[in-house]
Amino acid sequence: MRLHYIAGLAFCLLCAAPAGAADTAAESMQPALTVQTSGQILPEYTILIGRNSAQTPLTAPVYEKNGVLMVPLRPVAEQLGYTVAWDEEKQCAFIEANMVYMHLYPGVDMYERIGSLKTVNLNHIYQYGIGPENVEGMLYVPAKLFEAFFNDVFIEEGSLVIAPQEVYLHRAP
């Protein structure tokens, strides 16, 4: 029974990363734009979506506020293959991956991931020290938010890398 649970969870994690999330190699690294905000503008940053040689550069503003790295939600999420929409009735953004989704309320530092599977509970609440912010008509979220969607997020040589997690299944001998 335990092996079935582990195999099911591993399958869920594999399905969470979109198939074509980053299948084109980066031709050149383009620096990010800057944006006016109450946070500290970071030096020219490049957001890279994907892993290793399959990284796609995304030209988008990046800034830091209260020690939290903030990125624009829509361009990053769409590059990862997620659905993003504005819910006019709830006055919040909606982001959805294969098996999880989240409503993001501007100014509210509570990010609740909700799983759509009945057999595995993927629900979890995250707090990053800052809520989503609307800057010049674009919603910015903590870069670490994308870890809730089963991605690795790290800074590497002046670049912010957001890459789908690699899950390996090994057969027991």
CSV table of C-alpha atoms in Angstrom, one decimal:
chain,number,residue,atom,x,y,z
A,1,MET,CA,0.0,0.0,0.0
A,2,ARG,CA,2.8,2.4,0.9
A,3,LEU,CA,4.5,1.8,-2.5
A,4,HIS,CA,1.2,2.7,-4.3
A,5,TYR,CA,1.0,5.9,-2.3
A,6,ILE,CA,4.7,6.9,-3.1
A,7,ALA,CA,4.2,6.0,-6.8
A,8,GLY,CA,1.0,8.0,-6.9
A,9,LEU,CA,2.6,11.1,-5.3
A,10,ALA,CA,5.6,10.8,-7.7
A,11,PHE,CA,3.2,10.6,-10.6
A,12,CYS,CA,1.4,13.7,-9.4
A,13,LEU,CA,4.7,15.7,-9.2
A,14,LEU,CA,5.6,14.6,-12.7
A,15,CYS,CA,2.3,15.8,-14.0
A,16,ALA,CA,2.6,19.1,-12.3
A,17,ALA,CA,5.3,20.4,-14.6
A,18,PRO,CA,3.9,21.3,-18.0
A,19,ALA,CA,5.3,19.2,-20.8
A,20,GLY,CA,6.5,22.0,-23.0
A,21,ALA,CA,7.5,24.4,-20.2
A,22,ALA,CA,10.9,25.2,-21.5
A,23,ASP,CA,11.8,23.2,-24.6
A,24,THR,CA,13.7,25.9,-26.6
A,25,ALA,CA,17.3,26.9,-25.9
A,26,ALA,CA,18.1,30.5,-25.1
A,27,GLU,CA,19.8,32.2,-28.0
A,28,SER,CA,21.0,35.2,-26.0
A,29,MET,CA,20.6,36.6,-22.5
A,30,GLN,CA,18.6,39.8,-22.4
A,31,PRO,CA,18.6,41.9,-19.3
A,32,ALA,CA,15.3,42.7,-17.5
A,33,LEU,CA,13.7,46.1,-17.6
A,34,THR,CA,13.4,48.2,-14.5
A,35,VAL,CA,10.2,49.3,-12.9
A,36,GLN,CA,9.2,52.1,-10.5
A,37,THR,CA,8.0,50.7,-7.2
A,38,SER,CA,8.3,51.3,-3.5
A,39,GLY,CA,10.7,48.3,-3.4
A,40,GLN,CA,14.4,48.4,-4.3
A,41,ILE,CA,15.1,48.0,-8.1
A,42,LEU,CA,17.6,45.3,-8.6
A,43,PRO,CA,20.5,45.6,-11.1
A,44,GLU,CA,19.8,44.3,-14.5
A,45,TYR,CA,18.3,40.8,-14.0
A,46,THR,CA,17.4,38.1,-16.4
A,47,ILE,CA,14.6,35.7,-15.5
A,48,LEU,CA,15.3,32.3,-17.0
A,49,ILE,CA,12.5,29.8,-17.3
A,50,GLY,CA,13.5,26.1,-17.6
A,51,ARG,CA,16.5,24.0,-16.7
A,52,ASN,CA,20.1,23.8,-18.1
A,53,SER,CA,20.3,24.3,-21.9
A,54,ALA,CA,16.5,24.5,-22.2
A,55,GLN,CA,16.3,27.9,-20.4
A,56,THR,CA,14.2,30.6,-22.0
A,57,PRO,CA,15.1,34.2,-21.1
A,58,LEU,CA,12.2,36.4,-20.1
A,59,THR,CA,12.6,40.1,-20.3
A,60,ALA,CA,10.6,41.4,-17.4
A,61,PRO,CA,11.2,43.8,-14.5
A,62,VAL,CA,12.4,42.4,-11.2
A,63,TYR,CA,12.6,44.1,-7.8
A,64,GLU,CA,13.1,43.5,-4.2
A,65,LYS,CA,10.9,44.6,-1.4
A,66,ASN,CA,11.2,43.8,2.3
A,67,GLY,CA,13.9,41.2,1.3
A,68,VAL,CA,11.6,39.4,-1.1
A,69,LEU,CA,12.4,39.1,-4.8
A,70,MET,CA,9.2,40.1,-6.8
A,71,VAL,CA,8.5,39.1,-10.4
A,72,PRO,CA,5.5,39.8,-12.7
A,73,LEU,CA,2.9,37.0,-12.4
A,74,ARG,CA,1.5,36.7,-15.9
A,75,PRO,CA,4.6,36.5,-18.1
A,76,VAL,CA,6.4,34.1,-15.7
A,77,ALA,CA,3.3,31.8,-15.2
A,78,GLU,CA,2.4,31.8,-18.9
A,79,GLN,CA,6.0,30.9,-19.9
A,80,LEU,CA,5.7,28.0,-17.5
A,81,GLY,CA,2.5,26.9,-19.3
A,82,TYR,CA,0.1,27.9,-16.5
A,83,THR,CA,-3.3,29.6,-16.9
A,84,VAL,CA,-3.6,33.1,-15.5
A,85,ALA,CA,-6.8,35.1,-15.3
A,86,TRP,CA,-8.2,38.0,-13.3
A,87,ASP,CA,-11.4,37.2,-11.3
A,88,GLU,CA,-13.4,40.4,-11.4
A,89,GLU,CA,-15.9,39.2,-8.9
A,90,LYS,CA,-13.4,38.2,-6.2
A,91,GLN,CA,-10.9,41.0,-7.2
A,92,CYS,CA,-8.0,38.6,-7.4
A,93,ALA,CA,-5.7,36.9,-9.8
A,94,PHE,CA,-6.2,33.2,-10.5
A,95,ILE,CA,-3.3,30.9,-11.5
A,96,GLU,CA,-3.7,27.2,-12.4
A,97,ALA,CA,-1.3,24.4,-13.2
A,98,ASN,CA,-2.1,20.8,-14.0
A,99,MET,CA,-3.2,19.7,-10.5
A,100,VAL,CA,-3.1,22.8,-8.4
A,101,TYR,CA,-4.5,26.4,-8.5
A,102,MET,CA,-4.3,29.5,-6.4
A,103,HIS,CA,-6.2,32.8,-5.9
A,104,LEU,CA,-3.9,35.8,-5.3
A,105,TYR,CA,-5.3,38.8,-3.5
A,106,PRO,CA,-3.4,42.0,-3.9
A,107,GLY,CA,-1.8,43.1,-0.6
A,108,VAL,CA,-2.7,39.8,1.2
A,109,ASP,CA,0.3,37.7,2.3
A,110,MET,CA,-1.6,34.4,2.3
A,111,TYR,CA,-1.2,32.2,-0.7
A,112,GLU,CA,-3.3,29.1,-0.5
A,113,ARG,CA,-2.5,26.3,-3.0
A,114,ILE,CA,-5.5,24.1,-3.7
A,115,GLY,CA,-5.1,20.7,-5.2
A,116,SER,CA,-7.6,19.3,-7.6
A,117,LEU,CA,-6.8,15.6,-6.8
A,118,LYS,CA,-9.1,13.7,-4.5
A,119,THR,CA,-6.7,11.0,-3.4
A,120,VAL,CA,-3.6,13.2,-2.6
A,121,ASN,CA,-4.0,16.4,-0.5
A,122,LEU,CA,-1.9,19.0,-2.3
A,123,ASN,CA,-3.5,21.9,-0.3
A,124,HIS,CA,-1.0,24.2,1.5
A,125,ILE,CA,-0.9,27.8,2.8
A,126,TYR,CA,2.3,29.8,2.1
A,127,GLN,CA,3.4,33.2,3.4
A,128,TYR,CA,6.4,35.1,2.0
A,129,GLY,CA,6.3,38.3,4.0
A,130,ILE,CA,4.6,40.4,1.3
A,131,GLY,CA,1.3,40.1,-0.7
A,132,PRO,CA,1.0,40.5,-4.4
A,133,GLU,CA,1.5,44.1,-5.6
A,134,ASN,CA,0.0,45.9,-8.6
A,135,VAL,CA,2.8,47.9,-10.3
A,136,GLU,CA,1.8,49.9,-13.3
A,137,GLY,CA,-1.0,47.6,-14.1
A,138,MET,CA,0.9,44.4,-13.7
A,139,LEU,CA,0.6,42.0,-10.7
A,140,TYR,CA,3.9,41.2,-9.0
A,141,VAL,CA,4.4,38.1,-6.8
A,142,PRO,CA,7.3,36.7,-4.7
A,143,ALA,CA,9.5,34.6,-7.0
A,144,LYS,CA,9.4,31.8,-4.4
A,145,LEU,CA,5.6,31.5,-5.1
A,146,PHE,CA,6.5,29.3,-8.1
A,147,GLU,CA,7.9,26.7,-5.7
A,148,ALA,CA,4.3,26.1,-4.7
A,149,PHE,CA,3.7,25.0,-8.3
A,150,PHE,CA,6.6,22.4,-8.1
A,151,ASN,CA,9.4,24.5,-9.5
A,152,ASP,CA,12.9,25.2,-8.3
A,153,VAL,CA,13.6,28.9,-7.8
A,154,PHE,CA,17.2,30.1,-7.3
A,155,ILE,CA,19.6,32.9,-8.2
A,156,GLU,CA,22.5,32.0,-10.4
A,157,GLU,CA,25.1,34.4,-11.7
A,158,GLY,CA,22.8,37.5,-11.9
A,159,SER,CA,19.9,35.5,-13.2
A,160,LEU,CA,16.7,34.4,-11.4
A,161,VAL,CA,16.0,30.8,-12.5
A,162,ILE,CA,12.6,29.2,-12.3
A,163,ALA,CA,12.7,25.6,-13.4
A,164,PRO,CA,10.3,22.7,-13.2
A,165,GLN,CA,11.5,20.1,-10.6
A,166,GLU,CA,13.1,17.0,-11.8
A,167,VAL,CA,11.6,13.9,-10.3
A,168,TYR,CA,13.3,10.6,-10.7
A,169,LEU,CA,11.7,7.2,-10.1
A,170,HIS,CA,14.0,4.4,-9.2
A,171,ARG,CA,13.0,0.8,-9.0
A,172,ALA,CA,13.9,-0.9,-5.8
A,173,PRO,CA,16.3,-3.9,-6.3
